[in-house]
């Protein structure tokens, strides 16, 4: 082949490749690779203060949390809250996580009726005074604790509603640990109340303190993980999951309660709602409120995840966990196995003694088959082979045959037809084929391989499939599948005396290439019916299973509101809470 002919062919190929690259990447929305925003955790469930308080209200309505209090004895204690047969009534307790300290919540008890009786004065002249309690409220800073509940006690605990004990009892005790997040009154300072968030209709400082002391003593009697002031039940696996169906089942939980965060150098709080954060990890990694004790491992979580009252909770799944243990085994690895069934194009012209002028693969070296390798947005599979050979004879030929196969699997956020952002998996494929033939002739008696002419033809075949995660009105995640197949992009040319009846039939055999691309193991139809349909079938149980591991104490349930990638590149799930109470 002449240098001039080779250069012209390569120039045209380069131009075609540039056009393809623009078309193949058009419309992609670039996502980040993730960040350290999760502070080493694989998953975080942030439950808003409003949702937690709705749980306490349900427990109060159901009678699990007392609706009335009778505290103290007037003769022995000098004060009585409530009276015999007429307890003072309280509203549903509320908690406020805006304390600025981890594992600490402010608990507020408001009175709706009843009286407080106490002695006024000293000695024989002391009289019994009565003070209405309606409108009074008292606040304490209370530690939160996380304690394991023995499975045999689940059904017998008066502090656990039957609806919830039935759910928790379904977890196999040999595989799962059921824990309780409770108000740890026993280990909290209840001798001192919070005056800024309390309201008592009296100017008598002694009365206020005595009232607070009695209320603190009453709360102290609510001890352990089986007391009624429960905020949630994390359910964790005792061992790392070995099955893809268990990829989002947590193996650890602890608490880090923050209503805000102060970014470095900031003087004001970051906006957001108070949240109770369930910190979950997979594997055997360490979780602690003192991350400095475990340098480089998971520690506490200080970020505010929720800033919208329309959201009852938010789950963040680390991008690495989502992609490596969910998308890769269910989509990427099956695609790679099917691509390897096609054989290496390096061997396509062995019968003609072809040599590989280009053998560029997404693999460690040329001796390996191409594999999917990670990119900032997902994975890419790339296999580019160019073969060259000479065919002898009176009319001899210099031939080139080139094939480039590219597959990408990207995870990103796209807007649906209504403009709502949705988590999307984008699968794209491209097959590029190029055939080049230079014809030579012998001119006896002195010359051989004299250039006569050349011809070439190329075609690019592509298909694309998008899988969009959509939360339905029923709170379940469904996947909307959309596939498109582009018509072949063709080009050809000739020079000199080269003549052929049909470049795309005789030189390129486009019909055979198209049929094979459509019908082989990585054709759109086969990928859709096998790989993608299996992925869709597995997704429901996987995501639904993840939701069962954060159980709140009321007869209620979480459901999905939306799922997308956040700005850090992690998977963000907005949760809504539906109460039956």
Coordinates of C-alpha atoms in Angstrom, one line a residue:
X1 CA 0.0 0.0 0.0
X2 CA 1.3 3.4 -0.9
X3 CA 1.8 5.9 1.9
X4 CA -0.5 8.3 0.2
X5 CA -3.3 5.7 0.1
X6 CA -2.7 4.7 3.7
X7 CA -2.7 8.3 4.9
X8 CA -6.0 9.1 3.1
X9 CA -7.7 6.1 4.5
X10 CA -6.5 6.9 8.0
X11 CA -7.5 10.5 7.7
X12 CA -11.1 9.4 6.8
X13 CA -11.2 6.9 9.6
X14 CA -10.1 9.5 12.1
X15 CA -12.8 11.9 10.9
X16 CA -15.4 9.1 11.2
X17 CA -14.2 8.3 14.8
X18 CA -14.6 11.9 15.8
X19 CA -18.1 12.1 14.5
X20 CA -18.9 8.8 16.3
X21 CA -17.5 10.1 19.6
X22 CA -19.6 13.2 19.5
X23 CA -22.7 11.2 18.7
X24 CA -22.0 8.4 21.2
X25 CA -21.4 10.8 24.1
X26 CA -24.1 13.3 23.3
X27 CA -26.7 13.7 26.0
X28 CA -24.7 12.2 28.8
X29 CA -24.9 14.0 32.1
X30 CA -21.5 13.7 33.9
X31 CA -21.6 12.5 37.5
X32 CA -18.9 12.6 40.1
X33 CA -17.1 9.6 41.3
X34 CA -18.4 10.2 44.9
X35 CA -16.9 11.9 47.9
X36 CA -15.9 11.4 51.5
X37 CA -19.2 13.0 52.6
X38 CA -20.3 9.8 54.1
X39 CA -17.3 9.9 56.5
X40 CA -16.5 6.2 55.8
X41 CA -19.9 4.8 56.2
X42 CA -21.5 2.7 53.4
X43 CA -25.0 3.8 54.2
X44 CA -26.7 6.4 56.3
X45 CA -30.4 6.7 57.1
X46 CA -31.3 10.1 58.4
X47 CA -34.7 10.2 60.1
X48 CA -36.1 13.7 60.6
X49 CA -37.1 15.0 64.0
X50 CA -40.7 15.4 62.8
X51 CA -40.9 11.7 61.9
X52 CA -39.5 10.6 65.2
X53 CA -42.0 12.8 67.1
X54 CA -44.8 11.3 65.0
X55 CA -43.7 7.9 66.4
X56 CA -43.8 9.2 70.0
X57 CA -47.2 10.6 69.3
X58 CA -48.4 7.2 68.1
X59 CA -47.0 5.4 71.2
X60 CA -48.7 8.0 73.3
X61 CA -52.1 7.6 71.6
X62 CA -51.7 3.8 71.9
X63 CA -51.1 4.0 75.6
X64 CA -47.5 2.7 75.4
X65 CA -46.2 6.0 76.7
X66 CA -48.3 7.1 79.7
X67 CA -51.0 9.7 79.1
X68 CA -51.0 10.8 82.8
X69 CA -48.6 11.0 85.6
X70 CA -49.0 10.7 89.4
X71 CA -45.7 11.6 91.1
X72 CA -44.9 12.2 94.8
X73 CA -46.7 12.2 98.1
X74 CA -47.8 15.4 99.6
X75 CA -47.2 14.2 103.2
X76 CA -43.9 12.5 102.6
X77 CA -42.4 14.6 99.7
X78 CA -44.0 17.9 100.3
X79 CA -45.3 17.9 96.7
X80 CA -47.6 15.8 94.6
X81 CA -48.1 16.0 90.8
X82 CA -51.6 14.8 90.1
X83 CA -53.9 13.4 92.7
X84 CA -55.4 10.1 93.6
X85 CA -57.9 9.3 90.9
X86 CA -57.0 12.4 88.9
X87 CA -53.6 12.1 87.3
X88 CA -52.0 15.1 85.7
X89 CA -52.2 14.6 81.9
X90 CA -49.4 15.1 79.4
X91 CA -49.3 15.5 75.7
X92 CA -47.2 13.3 73.5
X93 CA -43.5 13.9 74.4
X94 CA -41.4 15.5 71.8
X95 CA -37.6 15.3 71.1
X96 CA -35.4 18.0 69.6
X97 CA -32.0 16.9 68.3
X98 CA -30.7 20.5 68.0
X99 CA -28.4 20.2 71.0
X100 CA -25.1 20.5 69.2
X101 CA -23.9 17.2 70.8
X102 CA -23.9 13.7 69.4
X103 CA -26.1 11.1 71.0
X104 CA -28.0 13.7 72.9
X105 CA -31.6 14.8 72.4
X106 CA -33.7 17.4 74.2
X107 CA -36.9 15.9 75.5
X108 CA -39.9 18.1 76.2
X109 CA -43.0 17.0 78.2
X110 CA -46.0 19.4 78.1
X111 CA -48.9 19.2 80.5
X112 CA -52.4 19.4 79.3
X113 CA -54.3 19.2 82.6
X114 CA -54.1 18.3 86.3
X115 CA -52.7 20.1 89.3
X116 CA -49.6 20.2 91.4
X117 CA -50.1 20.3 95.2
X118 CA -47.4 21.6 97.6
X119 CA -46.9 23.1 101.0
X120 CA -46.7 26.9 101.0
X121 CA -44.9 28.3 104.0
X122 CA -43.2 26.5 106.8
X123 CA -44.1 25.0 110.1
X124 CA -47.6 25.0 111.6
X125 CA -48.6 28.0 109.4
X126 CA -47.9 26.1 106.2
X127 CA -50.8 25.7 103.9
X128 CA -51.5 23.4 101.0
X129 CA -51.4 25.3 97.7
X130 CA -52.7 24.0 94.3
X131 CA -51.3 25.1 91.0
X132 CA -52.9 24.2 87.6
X133 CA -50.4 22.5 85.3
X134 CA -52.0 23.1 82.0
X135 CA -49.5 24.9 79.8
X136 CA -46.5 23.9 81.8
X137 CA -43.6 22.1 80.0
X138 CA -40.3 20.9 81.1
X139 CA -37.2 20.0 79.0
X140 CA -34.3 17.8 79.8
X141 CA -31.2 16.9 77.8
X142 CA -31.2 13.2 77.6
X143 CA -28.6 10.7 76.3
X144 CA -29.5 8.3 73.5
X145 CA -28.4 4.7 73.7
X146 CA -28.4 1.7 71.5
X147 CA -29.1 -1.6 73.1
X148 CA -29.6 -5.1 71.8
X149 CA -33.0 -6.8 72.4
X150 CA -33.0 -10.5 73.0
X151 CA -35.4 -12.2 70.5
X152 CA -37.1 -14.2 73.2
X153 CA -38.2 -10.9 74.8
X154 CA -39.6 -9.3 71.7
X155 CA -43.1 -10.8 72.1
X156 CA -43.2 -10.2 75.8
X157 CA -42.1 -6.6 76.0
X158 CA -45.0 -4.3 77.0
X159 CA -43.0 -1.4 75.4
X160 CA -43.2 -2.9 71.9
X161 CA -46.5 -2.7 70.1
X162 CA -47.7 -6.0 68.7
X163 CA -47.5 -4.8 65.1
X164 CA -43.8 -4.0 65.6
X165 CA -42.9 -7.1 67.6
X166 CA -44.4 -9.2 64.8
X167 CA -42.1 -7.5 62.3
X168 CA -39.0 -7.7 64.5
X169 CA -39.7 -11.4 65.4
X170 CA -39.5 -12.4 61.8
X171 CA -35.7 -11.8 61.7
X172 CA -33.8 -15.0 62.3
X173 CA -32.0 -14.6 65.6
X174 CA -29.0 -16.6 64.4
X175 CA -28.4 -14.1 61.5
X176 CA -29.7 -10.8 62.7
X177 CA -29.3 -8.5 65.7
X178 CA -32.4 -6.4 66.7
X179 CA -31.4 -3.3 68.6
X180 CA -33.3 -0.5 70.2
X181 CA -32.6 3.3 70.2
X182 CA -33.9 4.5 73.5
X183 CA -33.9 7.6 75.7
X184 CA -31.3 6.6 78.3
X185 CA -32.8 8.4 81.3
X186 CA -30.9 6.2 83.7
X187 CA -27.5 7.6 82.6
X188 CA -28.6 11.2 81.9
X189 CA -28.4 14.3 84.2
X190 CA -32.0 14.7 85.1
X191 CA -31.3 16.7 88.3
X192 CA -31.0 19.8 86.1
X193 CA -33.6 20.8 83.6
X194 CA -33.2 23.1 80.6
X195 CA -34.6 26.5 81.7
X196 CA -34.5 28.0 78.2
X197 CA -36.8 25.4 76.7
X198 CA -39.1 24.9 79.8
X199 CA -42.1 27.0 80.8
X200 CA -43.5 27.0 84.3
X201 CA -46.2 29.4 85.3
X202 CA -44.7 30.4 88.6
X203 CA -42.1 32.9 90.0
X204 CA -41.2 30.5 92.8
X205 CA -37.7 29.2 92.0
X206 CA -38.0 26.6 94.7
X207 CA -41.2 25.3 93.3
X208 CA -39.8 25.1 89.8
X209 CA -36.7 23.1 91.0
X210 CA -38.8 20.8 93.1
X211 CA -41.2 20.1 90.2
X212 CA -38.2 19.4 87.9
X213 CA -36.6 17.0 90.5
X214 CA -39.9 15.0 90.8
X215 CA -40.2 14.8 87.0
X216 CA -36.5 13.8 86.6
X217 CA -37.0 11.0 89.2
X218 CA -40.1 9.8 87.4
X219 CA -38.2 9.6 84.1
X220 CA -35.3 7.8 85.8
X221 CA -37.6 4.9 86.5
X222 CA -38.0 4.4 82.7
X223 CA -35.0 2.2 82.3
X224 CA -33.3 0.1 79.7
X225 CA -34.0 -0.9 76.1
X226 CA -37.5 -2.1 77.0
X227 CA -38.9 1.1 78.3
X228 CA -41.5 2.9 76.2
X229 CA -39.5 5.9 75.0
X230 CA -38.1 4.2 71.9
X231 CA -37.0 6.1 68.8
X232 CA -36.3 3.2 66.5
X233 CA -35.1 -0.4 65.9
X234 CA -32.1 -0.9 63.7
X235 CA -31.9 -4.5 62.5
X236 CA -28.4 -5.6 61.5
X237 CA -26.8 -8.7 60.1
X238 CA -24.3 -10.5 62.4
X239 CA -22.0 -11.3 59.5
X240 CA -21.2 -9.6 56.2
X241 CA -23.7 -10.5 53.4
X242 CA -22.4 -13.0 50.9
X243 CA -25.4 -12.9 48.6
X244 CA -26.2 -10.1 46.1
X245 CA -29.8 -10.1 47.5
X246 CA -28.3 -8.9 50.8
X247 CA -26.0 -6.2 49.5
X248 CA -27.8 -3.4 51.4
X249 CA -28.4 -5.3 54.6
X250 CA -26.4 -3.4 57.3
X251 CA -24.0 -5.1 59.6
X252 CA -23.7 -2.3 62.1
X253 CA -25.5 0.6 63.6
X254 CA -24.7 3.5 66.0
X255 CA -26.0 7.0 66.6
X256 CA -24.8 10.5 65.7
X257 CA -27.5 13.1 66.3
X258 CA -26.8 16.4 64.7
X259 CA -29.2 19.1 63.7
X260 CA -26.6 21.1 61.8
X261 CA -23.0 21.3 60.8
X262 CA -20.6 24.1 60.7
X263 CA -18.4 23.9 57.6
X264 CA -14.8 24.8 58.1
X265 CA -14.5 28.5 58.4
X266 CA -18.2 29.1 58.5
X267 CA -19.8 31.2 61.2
X268 CA -23.4 30.3 60.7
X269 CA -25.1 27.0 60.8
X270 CA -25.9 25.1 57.6
X271 CA -29.7 25.1 57.0
X272 CA -31.4 21.8 57.6
X273 CA -33.8 19.9 59.8
X274 CA -32.9 18.0 62.9
X275 CA -32.3 14.3 62.1
X276 CA -31.6 11.1 63.9
X277 CA -28.9 9.3 61.9
X278 CA -28.7 5.5 61.7
X279 CA -25.1 4.9 60.7
X280 CA -24.8 1.6 58.9
X281 CA -21.7 -0.2 57.6
X282 CA -21.1 -3.4 55.7
X283 CA -18.3 -5.8 56.5
X284 CA -16.3 -5.7 59.7
X285 CA -15.4 -2.0 59.7
X286 CA -15.3 0.0 62.9
X287 CA -18.0 2.5 63.9
X288 CA -17.6 4.8 66.8
X289 CA -18.3 8.3 68.2
X290 CA -14.6 8.7 68.5
X291 CA -13.2 8.3 65.0
X292 CA -9.7 9.4 66.1
X293 CA -9.5 6.1 67.9
X294 CA -9.8 4.3 64.5
X295 CA -7.8 6.4 62.1
X296 CA -8.9 5.9 58.5
X297 CA -12.0 3.9 59.4
X298 CA -15.6 4.8 59.7
X299 CA -16.4 7.1 62.7
X300 CA -19.3 9.4 63.5
X301 CA -21.4 11.3 61.0
X302 CA -21.8 15.1 61.3
X303 CA -23.6 16.0 58.1
X304 CA -27.1 17.3 57.8
X305 CA -28.8 15.3 55.1
X306 CA -32.4 16.8 55.1
X307 CA -33.4 20.4 54.4
X308 CA -36.9 19.9 53.2
X309 CA -40.0 19.4 55.4
X310 CA -41.6 17.4 52.6
X311 CA -39.1 14.6 53.2
X312 CA -39.5 12.4 56.3
X313 CA -36.1 10.7 55.9
X314 CA -33.2 10.3 53.6
X315 CA -31.0 7.3 52.9
X316 CA -27.6 7.8 51.4
X317 CA -25.9 4.7 49.8
X318 CA -22.2 5.1 49.0
X319 CA -21.6 5.1 45.3
X320 CA -18.9 2.4 45.6
X321 CA -21.2 0.1 47.5
X322 CA -24.1 0.7 45.0
X323 CA -22.0 0.1 41.9
X324 CA -19.6 -2.7 43.0
X325 CA -22.0 -4.9 44.8
X326 CA -25.2 -4.2 42.9
X327 CA -24.7 -2.9 39.4
X328 CA -21.5 -4.7 38.6
X329 CA -22.7 -8.3 39.4
X330 CA -26.1 -7.8 37.9
X331 CA -25.3 -5.8 34.7
X332 CA -21.6 -5.3 34.0
X333 CA -20.3 -8.8 34.7
X334 CA -23.0 -10.6 32.7
X335 CA -22.4 -8.2 29.8
X336 CA -18.7 -8.9 30.0
X337 CA -19.2 -12.7 30.0
X338 CA -21.4 -12.4 26.9
X339 CA -18.8 -10.2 25.1
X340 CA -16.2 -12.8 25.8
X341 CA -18.4 -15.4 24.1
X342 CA -17.8 -13.5 20.8
X343 CA -14.2 -14.4 20.6
X344 CA -11.2 -12.1 20.0
X345 CA -11.2 -10.3 16.6
X346 CA -7.4 -10.8 16.5
X347 CA -8.2 -14.3 15.3
X348 CA -10.7 -13.4 12.7
X349 CA -8.3 -13.6 9.7
X350 CA -5.8 -16.2 10.8
X351 CA -6.5 -18.2 7.7
X352 CA -5.1 -15.3 5.6
X353 CA -2.0 -14.8 7.7
X354 CA -3.2 -11.5 9.0
X355 CA -1.1 -9.6 11.6
X356 CA -2.5 -7.3 14.2
X357 CA -1.3 -3.7 13.5
X358 CA -3.5 -2.5 16.3
X359 CA -4.7 -4.5 19.3
X360 CA -5.9 -2.0 21.9
X361 CA -8.0 -3.4 24.7
X362 CA -9.3 -2.2 28.0
X363 CA -7.3 -4.9 29.7
X364 CA -4.0 -5.3 31.6
X365 CA -2.1 -6.3 28.5
X366 CA -2.7 -7.6 25.0
X367 CA -2.6 -11.2 26.1
X368 CA -5.9 -10.6 28.0
X369 CA -9.4 -10.2 26.7
X370 CA -10.9 -6.8 27.0
X371 CA -12.7 -6.2 30.3
X372 CA -15.0 -3.5 31.7
X373 CA -12.9 -0.8 33.5
X374 CA -14.1 1.9 35.7
X375 CA -14.7 5.5 34.5
X376 CA -15.8 8.6 36.4
X377 CA -19.4 7.7 35.4
X378 CA -19.4 4.0 35.4
X379 CA -17.6 1.4 33.3
X380 CA -16.3 1.1 29.7
X381 CA -15.4 -1.9 27.6
X382 CA -13.2 -1.2 24.6
X383 CA -11.7 -3.6 22.1
X384 CA -10.0 -2.1 19.0
X385 CA -8.3 -4.5 16.5
X386 CA -6.8 -3.7 13.1
X387 CA -5.6 -6.5 10.9
X388 CA -3.4 -6.3 7.8
X389 CA -2.3 -8.9 5.2
X390 CA -1.2 -9.4 1.6
X391 CA -2.9 -11.7 -0.9
X392 CA -0.6 -12.8 -3.7
X393 CA -1.5 -13.4 -7.3
X394 CA -1.3 -11.7 -10.7
X395 CA -3.9 -9.4 -9.3
X396 CA -2.7 -9.1 -5.7
X397 CA -4.3 -7.3 -2.8
X398 CA -3.2 -5.4 0.3
X399 CA -6.0 -5.7 2.8
X400 CA -7.0 -4.1 6.1
X401 CA -9.9 -5.2 8.4
X402 CA -10.7 -3.1 11.4
X403 CA -13.2 -3.6 14.2
X404 CA -13.8 -1.5 17.3
X405 CA -16.3 -2.6 20.0
X406 CA -17.3 -0.3 22.8
X407 CA -19.8 -0.8 25.6
X408 CA -20.4 1.7 28.4
X409 CA -22.5 1.4 31.5
X410 CA -23.1 4.7 33.2
X411 CA -25.0 5.7 36.4
X412 CA -26.3 9.2 36.4
X413 CA -29.3 11.4 37.1
X414 CA -31.7 12.3 34.3
X415 CA -34.9 14.2 34.3
X416 CA -38.1 12.3 33.4
X417 CA -40.8 13.6 31.1
X418 CA -42.2 15.6 34.0
X419 CA -38.8 17.2 34.8
X420 CA -38.2 15.2 38.0
X421 CA -34.6 14.0 38.5
X422 CA -34.3 10.2 38.5
X423 CA -31.5 7.7 39.0
X424 CA -30.7 6.3 35.6
X425 CA -28.5 3.5 34.3
X426 CA -27.4 4.1 30.7
X427 CA -26.2 1.2 28.6
X428 CA -24.6 2.0 25.2
X429 CA -23.0 -0.1 22.6
X430 CA -21.1 0.6 19.4
X431 CA -19.6 -1.7 16.7
X432 CA -17.4 0.0 14.2
X433 CA -16.2 -2.0 11.1
X434 CA -13.8 -0.9 8.4
X435 CA -12.6 -2.8 5.4
X436 CA -9.9 -1.5 3.0
X437 CA -8.6 -3.2 -0.1
X438 CA -5.8 -2.0 -2.4
X439 CA -5.5 -3.9 -5.8
X440 CA -2.2 -4.4 -7.5
X441 CA -1.1 -6.1 -10.7
X442 CA 2.0 -7.7 -12.2
X443 CA 3.3 -6.0 -15.4
X444 CA 5.6 -8.6 -17.1
X445 CA 8.3 -9.0 -17.5
X446 CA 9.8 -6.4 -15.2
X447 CA 7.3 -5.2 -12.5
X448 CA 5.1 -6.7 -9.9
X449 CA 2.6 -5.3 -7.4
X450 CA 1.9 -2.2 -9.3
X451 CA -0.8 -0.1 -7.7
X452 CA -4.1 -0.1 -9.6
X453 CA -6.6 1.3 -7.2
X454 CA -8.2 1.0 -3.8
X455 CA -11.6 1.0 -2.1
X456 CA -12.9 1.1 1.4
X457 CA -16.2 0.9 3.3
X458 CA -17.1 1.5 6.9
X459 CA -20.2 1.2 9.1
X460 CA -21.0 2.1 12.7
X461 CA -23.9 0.2 14.5
X462 CA -25.2 1.5 17.8
X463 CA -27.9 0.8 20.3
X464 CA -28.8 2.3 23.7
X465 CA -30.9 1.3 26.6
X466 CA -31.8 3.6 29.6
X467 CA -33.1 2.2 32.9
X468 CA -34.8 4.9 35.0
X469 CA -35.6 4.3 38.6
X470 CA -39.0 5.7 39.5
X471 CA -40.8 5.7 42.8
X472 CA -44.5 5.0 42.3
X473 CA -47.6 6.2 44.2
X474 CA -47.4 2.9 46.1
X475 CA -43.9 3.8 47.4
X476 CA -42.2 1.0 45.4
X477 CA -39.4 1.5 43.0
X478 CA -40.0 0.5 39.4
X479 CA -37.6 0.6 36.5
X480 CA -38.7 2.2 33.2
X481 CA -36.9 0.7 30.3
X482 CA -36.4 2.5 27.0
X483 CA -34.3 1.2 24.1
X484 CA -33.3 2.8 20.8
X485 CA -31.4 1.3 17.8
X486 CA -29.7 3.7 15.4
X487 CA -29.6 2.9 11.7
X488 CA -26.1 2.0 10.4
X489 CA -23.9 5.0 9.8
X490 CA -22.2 4.1 6.5
X491 CA -19.4 5.6 4.4
X492 CA -17.2 4.3 1.5
X493 CA -14.9 5.5 -1.2
X494 CA -12.5 4.4 -4.0
X495 CA -9.6 5.6 -6.0
X496 CA -7.8 4.7 -9.2
X497 CA -9.2 1.9 -11.3
X498 CA -10.7 0.1 -8.3
X499 CA -14.3 -0.9 -9.1
X500 CA -16.8 -3.0 -7.1
X501 CA -20.5 -3.6 -7.6
X502 CA -21.5 -2.9 -4.0
X503 CA -19.1 -1.8 -1.3
X504 CA -21.4 -2.8 1.6
X505 CA -22.2 -6.2 0.3
X506 CA -19.0 -7.4 -1.5
X507 CA -16.3 -5.6 0.5
X508 CA -17.9 -5.0 3.9
X509 CA -20.7 -7.7 4.0
X510 CA -22.8 -5.2 6.1
X511 CA -25.8 -7.5 6.0
X512 CA -23.9 -10.3 7.7
X513 CA -22.4 -7.9 10.2
X514 CA -25.7 -6.3 11.1
X515 CA -27.5 -9.7 11.5
X516 CA -24.7 -10.9 13.8
X517 CA -24.7 -7.6 15.8
X518 CA -28.5 -7.9 16.3
X519 CA -28.7 -11.6 17.1
X520 CA -25.5 -12.4 19.0
X521 CA -25.2 -12.6 22.8
X522 CA -24.7 -8.8 23.2
X523 CA -27.4 -7.8 20.7
X524 CA -30.0 -5.5 22.1
X525 CA -32.7 -8.2 22.2
X526 CA -30.6 -10.8 24.0
X527 CA -29.2 -8.3 26.5
X528 CA -32.7 -7.0 27.2
X529 CA -34.4 -10.4 27.7
X530 CA -31.6 -11.9 29.8
X531 CA -29.3 -9.4 31.6
X532 CA -31.7 -6.4 32.0
X533 CA -34.8 -8.3 32.8
X534 CA -32.9 -10.3 35.4
X535 CA -31.6 -7.0 36.8
X536 CA -35.1 -5.5 37.0
X537 CA -36.4 -8.7 38.7
X538 CA -33.8 -8.6 41.4
X539 CA -34.0 -4.8 42.1
X540 CA -37.4 -4.9 43.8
X541 CA -36.4 -7.4 46.5
X542 CA -33.0 -5.8 47.0
X543 CA -34.3 -2.3 47.6
X544 CA -37.4 -3.4 49.5
X545 CA -35.1 -5.6 51.7
X546 CA -33.0 -2.5 52.5
X547 CA -36.0 -0.7 53.9
X548 CA -37.0 -3.4 56.3
X549 CA -33.9 -2.8 58.4
X550 CA -34.9 0.5 59.9
X551 CA -38.0 -0.1 61.9
X552 CA -39.7 2.7 63.8
X553 CA -41.9 1.9 66.8
X554 CA -45.3 3.1 65.5
X555 CA -47.6 1.1 63.2
X556 CA -46.2 2.8 60.2
X557 CA -43.9 2.2 57.3
X558 CA -41.4 4.0 55.1
X559 CA -41.8 4.1 51.4
X560 CA -39.7 5.5 48.5
X561 CA -40.4 9.1 47.3
X562 CA -37.4 9.5 44.9
X563 CA -34.0 8.0 44.1
X564 CA -31.2 9.9 42.4
X565 CA -27.5 10.7 42.5
X566 CA -26.6 13.6 44.8
X567 CA -24.0 16.3 44.1
X568 CA -21.3 14.1 45.7
X569 CA -22.1 11.2 43.3
X570 CA -23.7 8.9 46.0
X571 CA -27.1 7.4 45.7
X572 CA -29.7 9.5 47.5
X573 CA -33.1 8.1 48.4
X574 CA -35.9 10.4 49.7
X575 CA -38.3 8.6 52.1
X576 CA -41.8 9.4 53.1
X577 CA -43.5 7.9 56.1
X578 CA -47.0 6.6 56.1
X579 CA -48.7 6.2 59.4
X580 CA -51.6 3.9 60.1
X581 CA -52.2 5.5 63.5

